mmCIF file of C-alpha atoms and ligand atoms in Angstrom:
data_model
loop_
_atom_site.group_PDB
_atom_site.id
_atom_site.type_symbol
_atom_site.label_atom_id
_atom_site.label_comp_id
_atom_site.label_asym_id
_atom_site.label_seq_id
_atom_site.Cartn_x
_atom_site.Cartn_y
_atom_site.Cartn_z
ATOM 1 C CA MET Q 1 118.617 99.093 125.087
ATOM 2 C CA PHE Q 2 121.724 98.017 127.100
ATOM 3 C CA VAL Q 3 124.947 95.940 126.116
ATOM 4 C CA ASP Q 4 126.985 94.002 129.154
ATOM 5 C CA SER Q 5 130.735 94.337 127.592
ATOM 6 C CA HIS Q 6 131.948 92.022 130.245
ATOM 7 C CA CYS Q 7 130.292 88.756 132.301
ATOM 8 C CA HIS Q 8 131.590 85.328 133.266
ATOM 9 C CA ILE Q 9 128.239 83.642 132.562
ATOM 10 C CA ASN Q 10 129.893 80.276 131.908
ATOM 11 C CA PHE Q 11 130.770 80.451 135.934
ATOM 12 C CA GLU Q 12 128.622 78.432 138.588
ATOM 13 C CA GLY Q 13 125.550 79.907 139.628
ATOM 14 C CA LEU Q 14 125.099 81.269 136.163
ATOM 15 C CA ALA Q 15 126.034 78.631 133.639
ATOM 16 C CA ASP Q 16 123.463 76.058 135.538
ATOM 17 C CA ARG Q 17 120.501 78.345 134.537
ATOM 18 C CA LEU Q 18 121.470 80.089 131.467
ATOM 19 C CA PRO Q 19 117.813 80.233 129.877
ATOM 20 C CA GLN Q 20 116.602 82.498 132.419
ATOM 21 C CA VAL Q 21 119.942 84.390 132.339
ATOM 22 C CA LEU Q 22 119.272 85.390 128.783
ATOM 23 C CA GLU Q 23 115.679 85.634 129.523
ATOM 24 C CA ASN Q 24 116.288 88.190 131.950
ATOM 25 C CA MET Q 25 118.478 89.994 129.389
ATOM 26 C CA ARG Q 26 115.552 89.977 127.184
ATOM 27 C CA SER Q 27 113.165 91.551 129.599
ATOM 28 C CA ASN Q 28 115.576 94.052 130.871
ATOM 29 C CA ALA Q 29 116.277 95.161 126.989
ATOM 30 C CA VAL Q 30 119.991 93.920 127.633
ATOM 31 C CA THR Q 31 120.567 93.175 123.862
ATOM 32 C CA HIS Q 32 124.228 91.455 123.888
ATOM 33 C CA ALA Q 33 126.916 90.189 126.126
ATOM 34 C CA LEU Q 34 130.535 89.374 126.060
ATOM 35 C CA CYS Q 35 131.193 86.207 127.921
ATOM 36 C CA VAL Q 36 135.090 86.732 128.910
ATOM 37 C CA SER Q 37 137.809 84.404 129.174
ATOM 38 C CA VAL Q 38 140.286 83.924 132.325
ATOM 39 C CA ASP Q 39 142.011 80.552 131.402
ATOM 40 C CA LEU Q 40 142.465 78.205 128.849
ATOM 41 C CA GLU Q 41 141.025 75.530 130.851
ATOM 42 C CA THR Q 42 137.555 76.925 131.235
ATOM 43 C CA LEU Q 43 137.696 78.571 127.584
ATOM 44 C CA PRO Q 44 135.464 75.680 126.049
ATOM 45 C CA SER Q 45 132.521 76.728 128.084
ATOM 46 C CA VAL Q 46 132.714 80.087 127.253
ATOM 47 C CA LEU Q 47 132.960 79.331 123.393
ATOM 48 C CA ASP Q 48 129.836 76.722 124.032
ATOM 49 C CA ILE Q 49 127.774 79.458 125.139
ATOM 50 C CA ALA Q 50 128.871 81.749 122.442
ATOM 51 C CA ASN Q 51 128.259 78.962 119.866
ATOM 52 C CA ARG Q 52 124.708 78.329 121.429
ATOM 53 C CA PHE Q 53 123.369 82.224 121.732
ATOM 54 C CA GLU Q 54 123.556 84.146 118.968
ATOM 55 C CA ASN Q 55 123.870 87.564 121.106
ATOM 56 C CA VAL Q 56 126.863 86.212 123.289
ATOM 57 C CA TYR Q 57 129.975 86.708 122.133
ATOM 58 C CA ALA Q 58 133.459 85.207 123.507
ATOM 59 C CA SER Q 59 136.960 86.217 124.337
ATOM 60 C CA VAL Q 60 140.250 84.578 124.674
ATOM 61 C CA GLY Q 61 142.850 84.915 127.278
ATOM 62 C CA VAL Q 62 144.043 84.206 130.886
ATOM 63 C CA HIS Q 63 143.730 86.243 133.701
ATOM 64 C CA PRO Q 64 146.589 87.512 135.653
ATOM 65 C CA ASP Q 65 145.128 86.320 138.852
ATOM 66 C CA HIS Q 66 144.924 82.630 137.517
ATOM 67 C CA GLU Q 67 148.620 81.286 138.609
ATOM 68 C CA ASP Q 68 148.637 77.672 138.110
ATOM 69 C CA VAL Q 69 147.123 77.311 134.775
ATOM 70 C CA LYS Q 70 148.455 76.635 131.390
ATOM 71 C CA GLU Q 71 150.441 79.417 130.099
ATOM 72 C CA PRO Q 72 149.227 80.420 126.492
ATOM 73 C CA SER Q 73 151.814 81.421 123.722
ATOM 74 C CA VAL Q 74 151.296 84.051 121.232
ATOM 75 C CA ALA Q 75 150.665 81.563 118.489
ATOM 76 C CA GLU Q 76 148.075 79.906 120.485
ATOM 77 C CA LEU Q 77 146.246 82.749 121.498
ATOM 78 C CA VAL Q 78 146.085 83.532 117.876
ATOM 79 C CA GLU Q 79 144.846 80.118 116.774
ATOM 80 C CA LEU Q 80 141.920 80.533 119.589
ATOM 81 C CA ALA Q 81 141.046 83.688 118.381
ATOM 82 C CA ALA Q 82 140.200 82.560 114.952
ATOM 83 C CA HIS Q 83 136.746 81.197 116.133
ATOM 84 C CA PRO Q 84 133.977 83.494 114.815
ATOM 85 C CA LYS Q 85 132.503 84.505 117.764
ATOM 86 C CA VAL Q 86 135.831 85.559 119.582
ATOM 87 C CA VAL Q 87 135.863 89.387 119.246
ATOM 88 C CA ALA Q 88 138.577 90.073 121.732
ATOM 89 C CA ILE Q 89 141.641 89.098 123.478
ATOM 90 C CA GLY Q 90 141.616 88.877 127.470
ATOM 91 C CA GLU Q 91 141.105 89.266 130.028
ATOM 92 C CA THR Q 92 144.871 90.056 130.587
ATOM 93 C CA GLY Q 93 146.736 92.730 132.456
ATOM 94 C CA LEU Q 94 148.359 93.062 136.005
ATOM 95 C CA ASP Q 95 147.139 92.647 139.444
ATOM 96 C CA TYR Q 96 149.387 93.459 142.098
ATOM 97 C CA TYR Q 97 146.379 93.261 145.141
ATOM 98 C CA ARG Q 98 147.362 89.875 146.563
ATOM 99 C CA LEU Q 99 151.104 90.214 146.050
ATOM 100 C CA GLY Q 100 151.503 88.522 149.711
ATOM 101 C CA GLU Q 101 154.895 87.677 150.601
ATOM 102 C CA ARG Q 102 156.075 88.355 147.022
ATOM 103 C CA THR Q 103 157.867 91.363 145.480
ATOM 104 C CA LEU Q 104 157.384 93.200 142.358
ATOM 105 C CA ALA Q 105 160.145 91.568 140.910
ATOM 106 C CA ASP Q 106 158.641 88.324 141.457
ATOM 107 C CA MET Q 107 155.537 89.318 139.341
ATOM 108 C CA GLU Q 108 157.557 88.809 135.923
ATOM 109 C CA TRP Q 109 155.500 86.175 134.819
ATOM 110 C CA GLN Q 110 152.321 88.264 135.278
ATOM 111 C CA ARG Q 111 153.966 91.285 133.061
ATOM 112 C CA GLU Q 112 155.281 88.598 130.294
ATOM 113 C CA ARG Q 113 151.934 86.930 129.856
ATOM 114 C CA PHE Q 114 150.369 90.248 129.832
ATOM 115 C CA ARG Q 115 153.105 91.217 126.954
ATOM 116 C CA THR Q 116 152.107 87.774 125.258
ATOM 117 C CA HIS Q 117 148.128 88.803 124.988
ATOM 118 C CA ILE Q 118 149.111 92.290 123.574
ATOM 119 C CA ARG Q 119 151.295 90.708 120.975
ATOM 120 C CA ALA Q 120 148.551 88.447 119.946
ATOM 121 C CA ALA Q 121 145.966 91.461 119.993
ATOM 122 C CA HIS Q 122 148.549 92.950 117.135
ATOM 123 C CA ALA Q 123 148.765 89.643 115.398
ATOM 124 C CA THR Q 124 144.687 89.146 115.054
ATOM 125 C CA MET Q 125 144.067 92.832 115.119
ATOM 126 C CA LYS Q 126 141.629 92.205 117.873
ATOM 127 C CA PRO Q 127 140.950 94.341 120.730
ATOM 128 C CA LEU Q 128 142.359 93.865 124.348
ATOM 129 C CA ILE Q 129 140.395 93.754 127.625
ATOM 130 C CA VAL Q 130 142.517 94.885 130.265
ATOM 131 C CA HIS Q 131 142.310 93.969 133.848
ATOM 132 C CA THR Q 132 144.298 96.044 136.358
ATOM 133 C CA ARG Q 133 144.638 96.253 139.871
ATOM 134 C CA ALA Q 134 146.677 98.016 142.386
ATOM 135 C CA ALA Q 135 149.104 97.792 139.210
ATOM 136 C CA SER Q 136 147.801 100.729 136.960
ATOM 137 C CA ASP Q 137 151.638 102.368 136.470
ATOM 138 C CA ASP Q 138 153.243 99.137 135.282
ATOM 139 C CA THR Q 139 149.961 98.403 133.305
ATOM 140 C CA LEU Q 140 150.077 101.445 131.431
ATOM 141 C CA ARG Q 141 153.904 101.250 130.905
ATOM 142 C CA LEU Q 142 153.549 97.628 129.243
ATOM 143 C CA MET Q 143 150.525 99.037 127.214
ATOM 144 C CA GLU Q 144 152.922 101.847 125.987
ATOM 145 C CA GLU Q 145 156.137 99.649 125.214
ATOM 146 C CA GLU Q 146 154.077 96.786 123.315
ATOM 147 C CA ARG Q 147 151.829 99.484 121.541
ATOM 148 C CA ALA Q 148 148.804 98.315 122.800
ATOM 149 C CA GLY Q 149 146.719 101.407 121.234
ATOM 150 C CA VAL Q 150 147.463 99.914 118.008
ATOM 151 C CA PRO Q 151 144.814 97.005 118.251
ATOM 152 C CA GLY Q 152 143.246 98.972 121.004
ATOM 153 C CA GLY Q 153 140.564 97.816 123.741
ATOM 154 C CA VAL Q 154 139.245 98.279 126.591
ATOM 155 C CA MET Q 155 140.054 98.653 130.664
ATOM 156 C CA HIS Q 156 137.243 96.789 132.352
ATOM 157 C CA CYS Q 157 135.739 97.227 135.267
ATOM 158 C CA PHE Q 158 137.766 100.493 136.025
ATOM 159 C CA THR Q 159 138.371 101.749 139.513
ATOM 160 C CA GLU Q 160 141.175 104.299 138.999
ATOM 161 C CA PRO Q 161 141.072 107.821 139.347
ATOM 162 C CA TRP Q 162 140.466 109.859 136.556
ATOM 163 C CA PRO Q 163 144.223 110.761 135.623
ATOM 164 C CA ILE Q 164 144.662 107.061 134.950
ATOM 165 C CA ALA Q 165 141.742 106.971 132.946
ATOM 166 C CA GLU Q 166 143.063 110.048 130.893
ATOM 167 C CA ARG Q 167 146.081 108.217 130.101
ATOM 168 C CA ALA Q 168 144.257 104.785 129.255
ATOM 169 C CA LEU Q 169 142.543 107.433 127.071
ATOM 170 C CA ALA Q 170 145.217 108.743 125.348
ATOM 171 C CA GLN Q 171 146.440 105.267 124.373
ATOM 172 C CA ASN Q 172 143.399 104.881 122.398
ATOM 173 C CA PHE Q 173 141.550 102.673 124.873
ATOM 174 C CA TYR Q 174 137.700 102.677 126.161
ATOM 175 C CA ILE Q 175 136.611 102.704 129.993
ATOM 176 C CA SER Q 176 134.181 100.216 131.120
ATOM 177 C CA LEU Q 177 132.400 100.839 134.172
ATOM 178 C CA SER Q 178 130.740 98.175 136.414
ATOM 179 C CA GLY Q 179 128.078 98.201 139.331
ATOM 180 C CA ILE Q 180 131.102 99.676 141.537
ATOM 181 C CA VAL Q 181 129.784 102.986 139.980
ATOM 182 C CA THR Q 182 126.841 102.626 141.899
ATOM 183 C CA PHE Q 183 128.194 102.281 145.090
ATOM 184 C CA LYS Q 184 128.037 105.131 147.714
ATOM 185 C CA SER Q 185 131.476 105.104 148.411
ATOM 186 C CA ALA Q 186 132.640 104.756 144.830
ATOM 187 C CA THR Q 187 133.291 108.716 144.379
ATOM 188 C CA GLU Q 188 136.254 108.353 142.354
ATOM 189 C CA VAL Q 189 134.637 106.267 139.722
ATOM 190 C CA GLN Q 190 131.539 108.562 139.667
ATOM 191 C CA GLU Q 191 133.700 111.151 138.659
ATOM 192 C CA VAL Q 192 135.122 108.942 135.943
ATOM 193 C CA ALA Q 193 131.628 108.071 134.967
ATOM 194 C CA ARG Q 194 130.971 111.944 134.074
ATOM 195 C CA ARG Q 195 134.099 112.469 132.693
ATOM 196 C CA VAL Q 196 134.963 109.843 130.310
ATOM 197 C CA PRO Q 197 133.711 110.899 126.580
ATOM 198 C CA ILE Q 198 130.655 109.386 125.836
ATOM 199 C CA GLU Q 199 132.300 107.623 122.364
ATOM 200 C CA ARG Q 200 134.652 106.196 124.978
ATOM 201 C CA LEU Q 201 132.399 104.425 127.547
ATOM 202 C CA LEU Q 202 131.273 101.113 127.859
ATOM 203 C CA ILE Q 203 129.339 99.309 130.841
ATOM 204 C CA GLU Q 204 129.515 95.937 132.544
ATOM 205 C CA THR Q 205 128.558 93.620 134.930
ATOM 206 C CA ASP Q 206 131.601 91.454 135.620
ATOM 207 C CA SER Q 207 129.051 89.142 136.477
ATOM 208 C CA PRO Q 208 128.452 87.064 138.672
ATOM 209 C CA TYR Q 209 130.480 89.434 140.822
ATOM 210 C CA LEU Q 210 129.840 93.349 141.760
ATOM 211 C CA ALA Q 211 126.115 93.365 141.363
ATOM 212 C CA PRO Q 212 124.914 96.932 141.384
ATOM 213 C CA VAL Q 213 122.734 98.928 143.791
ATOM 214 C CA PRO Q 214 119.933 97.573 144.805
ATOM 215 C CA PHE Q 215 121.503 94.170 144.330
ATOM 216 C CA ARG Q 216 124.424 94.778 145.937
ATOM 217 C CA GLY Q 217 126.091 91.577 147.797
ATOM 218 C CA LYS Q 218 123.876 89.574 145.755
ATOM 219 C CA PRO Q 219 124.887 86.858 142.562
ATOM 220 C CA ASN Q 220 125.071 89.533 139.440
ATOM 221 C CA GLU Q 221 123.594 89.002 136.198
ATOM 222 C CA PRO Q 222 124.273 90.443 132.504
ATOM 223 C CA ALA Q 223 120.484 92.203 132.783
ATOM 224 C CA TYR Q 224 121.795 93.754 136.077
ATOM 225 C CA VAL Q 225 123.785 96.168 133.180
ATOM 226 C CA SER Q 226 120.766 98.201 132.791
ATOM 227 C CA HIS Q 227 121.025 99.613 136.232
ATOM 228 C CA VAL Q 228 124.699 100.350 135.708
ATOM 229 C CA GLY Q 229 123.644 102.170 132.545
ATOM 230 C CA ARG Q 230 120.356 104.177 134.045
ATOM 231 C CA TYR Q 231 122.912 105.292 137.228
ATOM 232 C CA ILE Q 232 125.731 106.742 134.714
ATOM 233 C CA ALA Q 233 123.009 108.340 132.707
ATOM 234 C CA GLN Q 234 121.545 110.093 136.002
ATOM 235 C CA GLN Q 235 125.402 110.990 136.693
ATOM 236 C CA ARG Q 236 125.791 112.667 133.574
ATOM 237 C CA GLY Q 237 122.320 114.173 132.880
ATOM 238 C CA LEU Q 238 121.592 111.932 129.786
ATOM 239 C CA ALA Q 239 118.323 109.959 129.074
ATOM 240 C CA ASP Q 240 118.335 106.346 129.565
ATOM 241 C CA ALA Q 241 118.009 105.746 126.106
ATOM 242 C CA GLU Q 242 120.741 107.938 125.139
ATOM 243 C CA LEU Q 243 123.336 106.257 127.363
ATOM 244 C CA GLY Q 244 122.091 103.048 126.232
ATOM 245 C CA GLU Q 245 122.502 104.076 122.699
ATOM 246 C CA ALA Q 246 125.805 105.456 122.704
ATOM 247 C CA THR Q 247 127.431 102.323 125.077
ATOM 248 C CA THR Q 248 125.804 99.838 122.660
ATOM 249 C CA GLN Q 249 127.238 101.663 119.489
ATOM 250 C CA ASN Q 250 130.592 101.602 121.341
ATOM 251 C CA PHE Q 251 130.342 98.154 122.232
ATOM 252 C CA PHE Q 252 130.132 97.356 118.369
ATOM 253 C CA ARG Q 253 132.707 99.446 116.964
ATOM 254 C CA LEU Q 254 135.646 98.588 119.365
ATOM 255 C CA PHE Q 255 134.503 94.640 119.025
ATOM 256 C CA LYS Q 256 134.148 95.201 115.336
ATOM 257 C CA ILE Q 257 130.220 93.446 115.681
ATOM 258 C CA PRO Q 258 127.989 94.193 112.494
ATOM 259 C CA ALA Q 259 125.233 96.058 114.272
ATOM 260 C CA ALA Q 260 122.864 94.529 112.547
ATOM 261 C CA VAL Q 261 122.824 91.098 114.398
HETATM 262 NI NI1 LIG D 301 136.171 89.577 134.603
#
């Protein structure tokens, strides 16, 4: 059994065929999924899915890539996180990949937004879902300054080299790997997959993006997290069931979900 710790099944292509998506999870022994919020405008669609399906959970947050959207305050995030199916704050973090003409100084809005999310995580003691791209030093620095390790959380869709993983682990964070780990060229991510302590490892799809091999380039969905899990099990020399059990228990522990659900 596997759990998808990060998906966007409220997005087009998945939202319009949810019963099938959930059925595919069942037939691939994917027992739970966390549907992750990217902005407040689309949060209702995330919460609606979490309300409808017992084994789907939700988060509240605004993605660092989303610029022209409602800027959340700590109080708003805290209030929205009180929903009984909301188990995390995010996704949040820093993304300097699409800087364009701008300098790092121009990205202060991203850093402020990230701090706001970390403060909301402190206030609710719900874990953070952190996105970082081309910004790992600043991401880790802000996490340290705001003591993100107190609520804790997960570095999602992790694609950084091992030393960055070590620094996140030292801050009490989990590491979540997506289908990227199955890509032939992703040798750094494969190294991380072998070295992360098993009790800090999560798996995800980030669907509808990043389908694992053998579905690479096609639309992704939570059922395919089983391919991510099996690939990592092979890398670590573990049985599929062992890897599945460990990452499932990690999911329940981090997001404080009673395992009996
Ligand atoms: Ni995502």
